[in-house]
Tab-separated table of C-alpha atoms in Angstrom:
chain	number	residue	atom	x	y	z
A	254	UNK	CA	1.207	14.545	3.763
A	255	UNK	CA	-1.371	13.706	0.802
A	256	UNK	CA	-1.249	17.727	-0.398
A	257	UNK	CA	2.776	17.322	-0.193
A	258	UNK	CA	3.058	14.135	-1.961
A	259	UNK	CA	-0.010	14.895	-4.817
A	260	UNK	CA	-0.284	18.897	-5.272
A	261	UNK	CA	-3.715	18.810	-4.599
A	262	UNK	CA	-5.441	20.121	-1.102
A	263	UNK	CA	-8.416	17.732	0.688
A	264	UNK	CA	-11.345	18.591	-1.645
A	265	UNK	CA	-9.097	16.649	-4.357
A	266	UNK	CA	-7.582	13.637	-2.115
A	267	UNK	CA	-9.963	12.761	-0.261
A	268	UNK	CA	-7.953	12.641	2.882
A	269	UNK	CA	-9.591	15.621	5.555
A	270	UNK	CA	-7.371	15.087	8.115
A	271	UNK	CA	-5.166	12.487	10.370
A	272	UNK	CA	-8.691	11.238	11.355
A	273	UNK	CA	-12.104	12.066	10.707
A	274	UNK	CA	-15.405	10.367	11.021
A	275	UNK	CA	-16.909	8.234	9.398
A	276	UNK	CA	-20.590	7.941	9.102
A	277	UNK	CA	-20.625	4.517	7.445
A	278	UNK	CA	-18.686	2.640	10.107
A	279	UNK	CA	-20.101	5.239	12.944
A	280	UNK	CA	-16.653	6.025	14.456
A	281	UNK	CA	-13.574	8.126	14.120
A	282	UNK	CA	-10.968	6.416	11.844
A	283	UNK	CA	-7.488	6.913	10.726
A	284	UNK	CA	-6.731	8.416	6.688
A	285	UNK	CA	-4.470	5.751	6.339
A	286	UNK	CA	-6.727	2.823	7.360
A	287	UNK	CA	-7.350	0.286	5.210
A	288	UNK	CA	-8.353	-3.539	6.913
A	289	UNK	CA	-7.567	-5.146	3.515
A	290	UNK	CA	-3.686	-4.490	4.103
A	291	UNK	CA	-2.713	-5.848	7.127
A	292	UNK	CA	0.670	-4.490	8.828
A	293	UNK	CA	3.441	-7.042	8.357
A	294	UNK	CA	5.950	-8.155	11.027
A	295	UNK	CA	9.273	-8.875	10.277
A	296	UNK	CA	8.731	-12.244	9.728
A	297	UNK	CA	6.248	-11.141	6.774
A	298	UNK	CA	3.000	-12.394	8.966
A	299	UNK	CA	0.352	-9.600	9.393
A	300	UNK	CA	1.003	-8.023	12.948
A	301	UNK	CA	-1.744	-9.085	15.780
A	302	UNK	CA	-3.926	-5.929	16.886
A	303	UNK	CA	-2.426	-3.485	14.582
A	304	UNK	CA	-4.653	-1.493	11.886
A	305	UNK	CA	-3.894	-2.307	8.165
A	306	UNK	CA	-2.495	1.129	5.954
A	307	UNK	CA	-2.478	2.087	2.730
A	308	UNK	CA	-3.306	4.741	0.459
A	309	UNK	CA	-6.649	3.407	-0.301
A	310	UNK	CA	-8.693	6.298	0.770
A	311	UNK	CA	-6.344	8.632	-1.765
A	312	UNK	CA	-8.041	9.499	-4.903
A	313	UNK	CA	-5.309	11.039	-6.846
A	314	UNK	CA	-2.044	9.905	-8.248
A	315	UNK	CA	1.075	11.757	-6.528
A	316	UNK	CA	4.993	11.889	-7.135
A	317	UNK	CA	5.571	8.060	-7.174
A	318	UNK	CA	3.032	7.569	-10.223
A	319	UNK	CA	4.513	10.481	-12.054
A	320	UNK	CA	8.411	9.510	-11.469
A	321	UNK	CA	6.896	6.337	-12.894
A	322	UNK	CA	5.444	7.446	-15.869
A	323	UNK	CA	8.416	10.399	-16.657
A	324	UNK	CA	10.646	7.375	-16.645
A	325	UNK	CA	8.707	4.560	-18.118
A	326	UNK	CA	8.883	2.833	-15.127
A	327	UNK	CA	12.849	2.912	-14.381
A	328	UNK	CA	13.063	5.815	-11.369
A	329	UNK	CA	12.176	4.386	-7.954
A	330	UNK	CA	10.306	5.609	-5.469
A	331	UNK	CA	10.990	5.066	-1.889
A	332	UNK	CA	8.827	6.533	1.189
A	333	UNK	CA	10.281	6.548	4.906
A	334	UNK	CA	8.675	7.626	8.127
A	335	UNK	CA	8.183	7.336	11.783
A	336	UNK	CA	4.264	6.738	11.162
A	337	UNK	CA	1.985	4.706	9.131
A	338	UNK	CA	-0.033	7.579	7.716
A	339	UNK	CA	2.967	10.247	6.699
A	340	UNK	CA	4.456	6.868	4.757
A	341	UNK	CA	1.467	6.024	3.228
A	342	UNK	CA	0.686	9.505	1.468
A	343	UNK	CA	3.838	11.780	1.595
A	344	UNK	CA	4.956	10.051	-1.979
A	345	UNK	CA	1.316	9.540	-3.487
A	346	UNK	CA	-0.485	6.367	-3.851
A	347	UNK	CA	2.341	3.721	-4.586
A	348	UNK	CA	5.921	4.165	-3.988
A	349	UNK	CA	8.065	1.229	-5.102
A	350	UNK	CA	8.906	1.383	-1.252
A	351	UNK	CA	6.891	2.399	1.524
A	352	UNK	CA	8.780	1.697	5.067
A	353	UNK	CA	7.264	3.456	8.612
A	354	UNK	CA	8.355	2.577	12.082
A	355	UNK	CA	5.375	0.146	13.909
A	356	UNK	CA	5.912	-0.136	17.531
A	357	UNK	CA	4.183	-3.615	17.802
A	358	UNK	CA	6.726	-4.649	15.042
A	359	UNK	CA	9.553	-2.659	17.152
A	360	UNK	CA	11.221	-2.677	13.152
A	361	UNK	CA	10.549	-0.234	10.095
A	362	UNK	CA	7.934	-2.416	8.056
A	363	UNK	CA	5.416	-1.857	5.606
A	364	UNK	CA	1.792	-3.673	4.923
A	365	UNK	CA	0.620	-6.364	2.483
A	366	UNK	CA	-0.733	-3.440	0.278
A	367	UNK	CA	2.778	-2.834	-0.652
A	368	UNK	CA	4.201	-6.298	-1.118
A	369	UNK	CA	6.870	-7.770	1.455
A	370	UNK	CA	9.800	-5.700	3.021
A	371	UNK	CA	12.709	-5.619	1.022
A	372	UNK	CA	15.763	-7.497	1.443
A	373	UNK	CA	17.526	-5.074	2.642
A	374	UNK	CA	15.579	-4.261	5.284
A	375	UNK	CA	16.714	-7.295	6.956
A	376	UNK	CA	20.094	-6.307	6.877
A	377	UNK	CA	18.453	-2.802	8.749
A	378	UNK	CA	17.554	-4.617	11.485
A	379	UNK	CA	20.878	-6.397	11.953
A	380	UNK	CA	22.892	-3.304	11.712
A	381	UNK	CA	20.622	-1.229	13.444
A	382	UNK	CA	18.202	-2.762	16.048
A	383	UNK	CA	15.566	-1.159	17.520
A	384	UNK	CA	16.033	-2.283	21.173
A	385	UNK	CA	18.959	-0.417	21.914
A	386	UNK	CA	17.122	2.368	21.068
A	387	UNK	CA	14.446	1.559	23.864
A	388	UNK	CA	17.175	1.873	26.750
A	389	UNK	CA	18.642	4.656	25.299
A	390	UNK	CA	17.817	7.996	27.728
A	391	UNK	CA	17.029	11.026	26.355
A	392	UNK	CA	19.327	13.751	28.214
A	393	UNK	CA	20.476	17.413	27.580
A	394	UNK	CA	24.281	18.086	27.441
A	395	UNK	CA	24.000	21.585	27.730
A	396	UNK	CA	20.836	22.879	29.981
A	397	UNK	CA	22.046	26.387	30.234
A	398	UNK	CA	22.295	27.000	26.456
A	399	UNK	CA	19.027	25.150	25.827
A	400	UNK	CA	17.329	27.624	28.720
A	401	UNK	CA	18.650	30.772	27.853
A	402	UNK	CA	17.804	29.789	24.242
A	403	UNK	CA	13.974	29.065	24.780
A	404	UNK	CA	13.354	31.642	27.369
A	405	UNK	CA	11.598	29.414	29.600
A	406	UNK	CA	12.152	26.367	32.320
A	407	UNK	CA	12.739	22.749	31.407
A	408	UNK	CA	9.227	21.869	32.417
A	409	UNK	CA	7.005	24.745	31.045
A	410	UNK	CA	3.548	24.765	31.048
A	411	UNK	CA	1.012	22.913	29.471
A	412	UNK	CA	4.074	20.413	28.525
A	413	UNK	CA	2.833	17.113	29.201
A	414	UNK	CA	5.700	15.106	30.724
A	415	UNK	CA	8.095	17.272	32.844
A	416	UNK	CA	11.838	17.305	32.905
A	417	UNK	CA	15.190	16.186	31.231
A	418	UNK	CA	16.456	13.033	31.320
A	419	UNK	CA	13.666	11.298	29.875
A	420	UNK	CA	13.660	7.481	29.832
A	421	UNK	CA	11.611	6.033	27.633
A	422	UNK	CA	9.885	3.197	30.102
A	423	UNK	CA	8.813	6.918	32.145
A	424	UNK	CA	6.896	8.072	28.570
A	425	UNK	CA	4.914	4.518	28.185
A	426	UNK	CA	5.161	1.779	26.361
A	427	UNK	CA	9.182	2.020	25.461
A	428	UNK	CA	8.371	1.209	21.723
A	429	UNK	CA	5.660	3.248	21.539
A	430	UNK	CA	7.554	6.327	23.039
A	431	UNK	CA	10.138	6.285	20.740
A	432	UNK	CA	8.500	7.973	18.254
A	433	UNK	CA	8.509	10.662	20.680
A	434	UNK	CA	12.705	11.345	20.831
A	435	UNK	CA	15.623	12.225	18.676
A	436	UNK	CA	16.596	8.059	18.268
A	437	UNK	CA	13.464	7.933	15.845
A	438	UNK	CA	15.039	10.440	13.145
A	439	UNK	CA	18.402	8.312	13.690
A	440	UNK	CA	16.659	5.145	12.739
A	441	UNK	CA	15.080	6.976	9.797
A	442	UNK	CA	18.495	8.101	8.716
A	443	UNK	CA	19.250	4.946	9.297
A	444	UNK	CA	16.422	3.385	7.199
A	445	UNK	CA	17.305	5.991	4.242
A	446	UNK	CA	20.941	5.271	4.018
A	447	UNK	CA	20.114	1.818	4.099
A	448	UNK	CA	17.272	2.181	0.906
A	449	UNK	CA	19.580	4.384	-1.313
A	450	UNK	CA	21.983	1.480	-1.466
A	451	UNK	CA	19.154	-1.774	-1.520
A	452	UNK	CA	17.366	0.445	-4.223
A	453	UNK	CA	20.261	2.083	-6.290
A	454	UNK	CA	19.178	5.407	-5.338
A	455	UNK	CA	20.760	7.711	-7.576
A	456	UNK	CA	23.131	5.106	-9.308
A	457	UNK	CA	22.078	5.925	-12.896
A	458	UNK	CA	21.157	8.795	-14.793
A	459	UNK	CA	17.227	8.077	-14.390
A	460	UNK	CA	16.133	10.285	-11.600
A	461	UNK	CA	14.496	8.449	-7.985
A	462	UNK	CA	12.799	9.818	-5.218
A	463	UNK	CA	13.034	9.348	-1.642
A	464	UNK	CA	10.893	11.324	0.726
A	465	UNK	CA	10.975	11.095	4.344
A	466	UNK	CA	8.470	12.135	7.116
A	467	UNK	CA	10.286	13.026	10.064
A	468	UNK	CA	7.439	11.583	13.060
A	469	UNK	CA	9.280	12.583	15.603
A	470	UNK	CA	9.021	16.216	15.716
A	471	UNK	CA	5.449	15.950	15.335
A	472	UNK	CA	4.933	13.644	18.981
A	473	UNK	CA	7.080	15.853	20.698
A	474	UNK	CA	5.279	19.027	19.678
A	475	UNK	CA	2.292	17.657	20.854
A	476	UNK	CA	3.646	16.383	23.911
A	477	UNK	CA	5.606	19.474	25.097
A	478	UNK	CA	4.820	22.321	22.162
A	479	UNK	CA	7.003	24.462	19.651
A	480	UNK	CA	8.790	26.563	22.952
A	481	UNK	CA	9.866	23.220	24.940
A	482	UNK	CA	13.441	22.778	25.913
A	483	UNK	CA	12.610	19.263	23.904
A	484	UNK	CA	11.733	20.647	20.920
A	485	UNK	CA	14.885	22.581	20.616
A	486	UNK	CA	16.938	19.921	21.816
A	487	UNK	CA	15.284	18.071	18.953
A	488	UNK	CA	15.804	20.035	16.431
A	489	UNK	CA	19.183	20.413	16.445
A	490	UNK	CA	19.715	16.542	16.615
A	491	UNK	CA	17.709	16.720	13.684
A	492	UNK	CA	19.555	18.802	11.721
A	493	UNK	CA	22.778	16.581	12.414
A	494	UNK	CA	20.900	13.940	11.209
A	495	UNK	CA	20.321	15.646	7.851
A	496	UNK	CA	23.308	16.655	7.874
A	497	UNK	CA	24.664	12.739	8.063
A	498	UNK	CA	22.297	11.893	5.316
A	499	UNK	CA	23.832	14.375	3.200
A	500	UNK	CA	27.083	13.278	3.380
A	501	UNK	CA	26.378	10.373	2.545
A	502	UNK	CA	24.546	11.784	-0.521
A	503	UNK	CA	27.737	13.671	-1.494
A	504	UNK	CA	29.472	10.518	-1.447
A	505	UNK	CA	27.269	7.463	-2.979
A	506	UNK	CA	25.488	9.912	-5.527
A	507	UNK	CA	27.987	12.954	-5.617
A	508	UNK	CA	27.750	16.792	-5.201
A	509	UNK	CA	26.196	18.401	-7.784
A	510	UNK	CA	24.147	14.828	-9.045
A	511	UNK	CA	21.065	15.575	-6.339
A	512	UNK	CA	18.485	17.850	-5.223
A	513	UNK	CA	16.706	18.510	-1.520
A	514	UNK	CA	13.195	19.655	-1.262
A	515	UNK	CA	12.437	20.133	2.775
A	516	UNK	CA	9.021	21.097	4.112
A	517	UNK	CA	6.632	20.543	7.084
A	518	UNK	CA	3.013	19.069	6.721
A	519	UNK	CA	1.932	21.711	9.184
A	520	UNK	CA	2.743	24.278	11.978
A	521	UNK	CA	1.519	23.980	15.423
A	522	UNK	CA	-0.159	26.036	17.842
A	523	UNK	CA	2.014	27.588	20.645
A	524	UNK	CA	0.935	25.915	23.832
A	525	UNK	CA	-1.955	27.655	24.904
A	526	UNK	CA	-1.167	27.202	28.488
A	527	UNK	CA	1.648	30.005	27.738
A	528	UNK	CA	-0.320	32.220	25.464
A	529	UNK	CA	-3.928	32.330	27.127
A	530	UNK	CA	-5.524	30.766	24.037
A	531	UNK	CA	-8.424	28.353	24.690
A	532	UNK	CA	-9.160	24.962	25.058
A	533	UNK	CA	-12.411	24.091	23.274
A	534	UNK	CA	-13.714	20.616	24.357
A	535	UNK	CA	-15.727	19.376	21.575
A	536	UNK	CA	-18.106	18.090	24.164
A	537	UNK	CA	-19.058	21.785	24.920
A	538	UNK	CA	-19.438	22.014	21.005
A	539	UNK	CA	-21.381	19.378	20.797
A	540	UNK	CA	-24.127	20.502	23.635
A	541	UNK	CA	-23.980	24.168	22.190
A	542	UNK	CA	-24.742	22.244	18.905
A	543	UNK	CA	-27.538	19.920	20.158
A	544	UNK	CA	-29.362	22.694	22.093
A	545	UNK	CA	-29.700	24.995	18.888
A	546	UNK	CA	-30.947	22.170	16.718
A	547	UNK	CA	-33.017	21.160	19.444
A	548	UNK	CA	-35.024	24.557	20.340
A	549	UNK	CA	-36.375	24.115	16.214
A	550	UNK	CA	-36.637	20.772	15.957
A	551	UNK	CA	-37.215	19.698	19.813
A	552	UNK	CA	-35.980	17.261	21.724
A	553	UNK	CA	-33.527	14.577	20.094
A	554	UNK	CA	-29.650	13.552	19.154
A	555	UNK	CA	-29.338	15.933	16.150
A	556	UNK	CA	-25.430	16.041	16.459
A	557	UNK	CA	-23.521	12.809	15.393
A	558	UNK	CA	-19.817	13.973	16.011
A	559	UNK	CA	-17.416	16.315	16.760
A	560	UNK	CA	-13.907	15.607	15.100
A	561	UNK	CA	-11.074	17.066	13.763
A	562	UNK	CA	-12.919	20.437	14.548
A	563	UNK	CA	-15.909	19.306	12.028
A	564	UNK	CA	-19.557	18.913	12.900
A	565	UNK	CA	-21.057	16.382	12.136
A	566	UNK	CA	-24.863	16.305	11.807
A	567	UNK	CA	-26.908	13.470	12.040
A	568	UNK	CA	-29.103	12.054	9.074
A	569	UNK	CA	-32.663	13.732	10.159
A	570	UNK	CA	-30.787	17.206	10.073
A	571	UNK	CA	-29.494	16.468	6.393
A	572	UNK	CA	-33.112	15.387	5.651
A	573	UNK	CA	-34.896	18.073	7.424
A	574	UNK	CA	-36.799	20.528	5.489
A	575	UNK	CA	-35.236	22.691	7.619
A	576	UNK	CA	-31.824	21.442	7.211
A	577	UNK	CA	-29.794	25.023	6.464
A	578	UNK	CA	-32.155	26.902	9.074
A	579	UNK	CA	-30.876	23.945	11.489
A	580	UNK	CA	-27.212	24.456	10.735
A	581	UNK	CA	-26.823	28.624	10.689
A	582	UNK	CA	-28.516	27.955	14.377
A	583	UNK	CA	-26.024	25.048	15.481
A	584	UNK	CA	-23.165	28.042	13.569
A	585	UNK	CA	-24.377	30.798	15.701
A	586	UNK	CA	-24.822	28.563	18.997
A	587	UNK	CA	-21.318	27.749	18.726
A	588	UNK	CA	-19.163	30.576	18.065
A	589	UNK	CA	-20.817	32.257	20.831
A	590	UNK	CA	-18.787	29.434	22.865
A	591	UNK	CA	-15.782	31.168	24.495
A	592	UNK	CA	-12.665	31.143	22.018
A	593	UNK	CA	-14.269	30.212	18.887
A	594	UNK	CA	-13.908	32.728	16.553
A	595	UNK	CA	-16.371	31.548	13.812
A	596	UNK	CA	-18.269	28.282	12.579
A	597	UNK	CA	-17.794	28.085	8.950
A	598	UNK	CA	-19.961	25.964	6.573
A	599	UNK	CA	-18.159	22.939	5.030
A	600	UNK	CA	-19.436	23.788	1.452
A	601	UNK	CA	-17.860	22.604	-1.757
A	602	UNK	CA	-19.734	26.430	-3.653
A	603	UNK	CA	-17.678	28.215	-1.353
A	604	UNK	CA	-14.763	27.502	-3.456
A	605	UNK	CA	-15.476	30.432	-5.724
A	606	UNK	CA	-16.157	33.217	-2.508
A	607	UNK	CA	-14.713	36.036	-2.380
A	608	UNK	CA	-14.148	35.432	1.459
A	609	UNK	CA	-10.419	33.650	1.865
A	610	UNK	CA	-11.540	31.824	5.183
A	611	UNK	CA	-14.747	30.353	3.150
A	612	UNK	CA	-12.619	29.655	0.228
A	613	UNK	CA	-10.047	28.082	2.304
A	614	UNK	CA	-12.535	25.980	4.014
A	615	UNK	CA	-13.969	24.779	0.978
A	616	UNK	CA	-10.996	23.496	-0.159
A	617	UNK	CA	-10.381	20.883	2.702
A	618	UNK	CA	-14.326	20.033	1.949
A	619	UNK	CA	-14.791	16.451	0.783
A	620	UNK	CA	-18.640	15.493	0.573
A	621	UNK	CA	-19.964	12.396	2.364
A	622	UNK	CA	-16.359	12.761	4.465
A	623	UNK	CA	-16.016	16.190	6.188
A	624	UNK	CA	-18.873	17.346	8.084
A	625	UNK	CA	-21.209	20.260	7.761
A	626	UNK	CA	-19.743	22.973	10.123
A	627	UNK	CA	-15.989	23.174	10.742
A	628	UNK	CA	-15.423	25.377	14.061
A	629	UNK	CA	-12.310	27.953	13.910
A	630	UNK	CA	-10.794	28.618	17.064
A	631	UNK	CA	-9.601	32.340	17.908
A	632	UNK	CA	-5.472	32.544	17.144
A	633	UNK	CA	-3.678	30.977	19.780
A	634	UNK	CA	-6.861	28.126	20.561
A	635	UNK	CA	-7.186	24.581	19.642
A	636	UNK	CA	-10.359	22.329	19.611
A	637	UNK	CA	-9.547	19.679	21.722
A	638	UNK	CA	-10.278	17.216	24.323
A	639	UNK	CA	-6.772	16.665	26.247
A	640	UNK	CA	-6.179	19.110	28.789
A	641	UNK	CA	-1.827	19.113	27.949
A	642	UNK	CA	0.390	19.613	25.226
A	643	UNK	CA	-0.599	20.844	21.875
A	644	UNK	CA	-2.239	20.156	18.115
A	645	UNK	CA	-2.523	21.825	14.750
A	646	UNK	CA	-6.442	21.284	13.839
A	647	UNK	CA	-6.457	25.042	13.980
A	648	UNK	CA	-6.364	27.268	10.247
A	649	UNK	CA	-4.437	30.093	12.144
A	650	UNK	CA	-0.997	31.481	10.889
A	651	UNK	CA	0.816	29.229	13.485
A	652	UNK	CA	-0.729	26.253	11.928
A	653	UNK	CA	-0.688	26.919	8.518
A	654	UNK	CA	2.994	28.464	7.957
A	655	UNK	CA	5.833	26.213	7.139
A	656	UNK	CA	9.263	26.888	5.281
A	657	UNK	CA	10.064	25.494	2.315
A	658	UNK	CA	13.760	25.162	1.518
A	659	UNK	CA	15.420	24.210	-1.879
A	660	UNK	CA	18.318	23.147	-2.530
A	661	UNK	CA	20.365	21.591	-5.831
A	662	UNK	CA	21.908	21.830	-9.175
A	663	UNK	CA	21.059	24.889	-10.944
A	664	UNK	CA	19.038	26.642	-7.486
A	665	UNK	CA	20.858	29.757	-6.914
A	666	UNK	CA	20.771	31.346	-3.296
A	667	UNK	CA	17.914	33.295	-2.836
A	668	UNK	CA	15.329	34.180	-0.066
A	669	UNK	CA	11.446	34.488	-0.857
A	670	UNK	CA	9.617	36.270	1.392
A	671	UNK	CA	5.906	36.502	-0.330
A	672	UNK	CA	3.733	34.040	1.222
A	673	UNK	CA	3.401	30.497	-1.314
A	674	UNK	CA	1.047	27.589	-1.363
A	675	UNK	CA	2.319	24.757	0.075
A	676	UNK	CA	0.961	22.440	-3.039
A	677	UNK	CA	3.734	23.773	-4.910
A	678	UNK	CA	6.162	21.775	-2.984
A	679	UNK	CA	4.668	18.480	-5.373
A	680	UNK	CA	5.363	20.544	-8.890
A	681	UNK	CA	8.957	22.056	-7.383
A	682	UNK	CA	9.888	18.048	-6.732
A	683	UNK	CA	8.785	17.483	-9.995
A	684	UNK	CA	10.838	19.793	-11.739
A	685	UNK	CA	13.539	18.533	-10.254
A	686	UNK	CA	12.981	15.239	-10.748
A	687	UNK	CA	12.473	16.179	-14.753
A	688	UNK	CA	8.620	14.786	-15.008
A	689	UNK	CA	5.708	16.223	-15.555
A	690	UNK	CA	3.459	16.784	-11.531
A	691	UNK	CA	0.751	14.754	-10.834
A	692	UNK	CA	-2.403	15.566	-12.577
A	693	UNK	CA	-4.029	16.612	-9.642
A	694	UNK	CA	-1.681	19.013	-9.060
A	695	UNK	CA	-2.754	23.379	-8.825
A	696	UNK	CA	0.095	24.713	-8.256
A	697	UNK	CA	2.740	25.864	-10.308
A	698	UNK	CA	6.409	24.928	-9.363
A	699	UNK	CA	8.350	27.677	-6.997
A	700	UNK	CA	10.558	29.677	-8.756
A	701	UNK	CA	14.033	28.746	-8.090
């Protein structure tokens, strides 16, 4: 979400994944965290037991601060999603707007770090509550087409919960599972409609952005992968719901008077369970890792985490004399771990190699954040500690492809086929929008 919403990859935001560790506070933290901006209930008091969010651990300016300065301040900015994180960074550091759905708040809210909710969002919850939504079941009009479509049965496996209907109260916490099925892009929708006419979206000549994170096909990959009869079931409930979204575009702003930019943040792995890849516990990584420091350096915790597929060392490695002896052994004890295909350093030189994977690498490097090693499964594997469903920590084609589709005034129809950087989704927006990208920004606008 931060590369989509700034142009720039990790090495330049700051943000190395959904989570990483952190050495200062000794545990695994959201991107998005940020204790100084509590989560706000709809009564505007900070929600009880819910982690504050902002964009405080982005270090570059994004869409919302360029629209701002194109426009000397007069475009708006608006940023909708089903998740506190895709909110927080999809738009860059600070959209007029920033609106997510919080389970504890069972509402779209924001935190203190981006003033109060909007009027209008009041109005939101009126006209479209959230607890209808959490008796609402989840069932398949047409199983036959959905089978013979995927190939496969309703409860494939690997998948995590089995079998249509699905009521929410059988998936958890009802609020919480709702971010898992197609009534979280319809409240989205919902939330969208609802900001173009509290904001004026598109009322004037001055352009405004709105960019929405779609959470829920994200939960229900993970929960029952890309080849689930969910997942297609999803997706074309999805695409209705663009499709209403749309038409109400062609009617408050009018054909021809806006522009669609539509992307993914990531791939996914196909469920391993149906391909043979591996799952790499990054306990096994760890031990691999301690015993290799271990035989040089003797007995001792030399390994301070494993997450988001990074290894972390601890502070007598970094000090060690020894320090890059230490970490080719850790490399070479791990990849001979079944399914990983290499351990690549995590180091900001590499950005000039001639080897893609090391250059690649080095770009999602951030020093004092990432760790040393990063470990890169075989295609088809994920690092990962739950034994169902699937993930996207892995830099395999899977992961890493997405489509980019654009669509407006003066985009004729055409299909490129040539691979593209995702950061030049931020400069395409921008063209559109008529401003210049964000600073930060490498890539050059697609050409449409």
């Amino acid at each position: 979400h931060a590369a989509i919403g700034t142009g720039a990859p990790p090495h330049e935001t700051g943000i190395v994944a959904n989570t990483w560790y952190r050495r200062a506070a000794g545990v695994e933290q959201n991107g998005e965290l940020d204790p100084a901006s509590p989560v706000l209930g709809v009564d505007g008091a900070p929600l009880a037991k819910v982690e504050g969010a902002s964009a405080a651990a982005l270090r570059v300016d994004g869409l919302a601060e360029a629209l701002r300065a194109g426009t000397g301040g007069r475009g708006r900015s608006v940023a909708i999603a089903g998740k506190a994180r895709a909110a927080c960074f999809v738009a860059g550091k600070r959209p007029d707007v920033v609106l997510w759905y919080e389970p504890a708040a069972q509402a779209m809210t924001t935190s203190a770090a981006y003033g109060a909710r909007p009027a209008w969002a009041a109005d939101l919850d009126r006209a479209h509550p959230v607890a209808p939504l959490l008796t609402r079941v989840w069932a398949l009009a047409d199983p036959d087409v959905v089978g013979a479509a995927t190939g496969g049965p309703d409860d494939g496996p690997g998948e995590t919960e089995a079998r249509f209907p699905h009521r929410l109260a059988a998936l958890g916490d009802p609020a919480k599972a709702l971010r898992l099925v197609p009534a979280l892009d319809e409240l989205e929708v919902d939330t969208a409609i609802a900001a173009i006419a509290g904001e004026g979206l598109g009322a004037d000549d001055v352009p405004d952005l709105l960019a929405i994170s779609f959470s829920a096909h994200d939960y229900a990959g993970h929960q029952w992968g890309q080849e689930s009869w969910e997942m297609f079931d999803l997706e074309r409930r999805l695409d209705a719901q663009l499709g209403r979204l749309l038409d109400v575009l062609d009617v408050r702003v009018g054909r021809g008077r806006y522009a669609v930019v539509l992307t993914s943040d990531h791939g996914a792995t196909r469920m391993p369970d149906l391909t043979g890849g591996a799952r790499i516990l990054p306990a096994t990584i760890e031990a691999a890792a301690e015993a290799a420091a271990a035989a040089l350096l003797g007995p001792g915790d030399w390994v301070e985490a494993v997450s988001s597929a990074m290894i972390y060392a601890r502070p007598a490695v970094l000090a060690s004399p020894r320090q890059a002896e230490v970490l080719a052994a850790m490399a070479r004890a791990v990849e001979a771990v079944p399914g990983v295909a290499a351990v690549v350093p995590m180091d900001a030189a590499g950005c000039a190699s001639a080897d893609d994977r090391v250059r690649r690498v080095c770009g999602s490097t951030v020093p004092g954040e990432s760790g040393e090693l990063l470990v890169w499964p075989t295609d088809g594997g994920l690092v990962t500690s739950y034994p169902r469903g699937t993930s996207h920590d892995a830099p395999s084609p899977d992961d890493r492809t997405v489509p980019v589709i654009v669509y407006g005034p003066g985009v004729a129809p055409r299909e490129v086929t040539d691979p593209v950087s995702a950061l030049a989704v931020t400069a395409t927006v921008a063209k559109l929008l008529g401003v210049a990208p964000p600073a930060a920004a490498t890539a050059a606008a697609l050409p449409y």
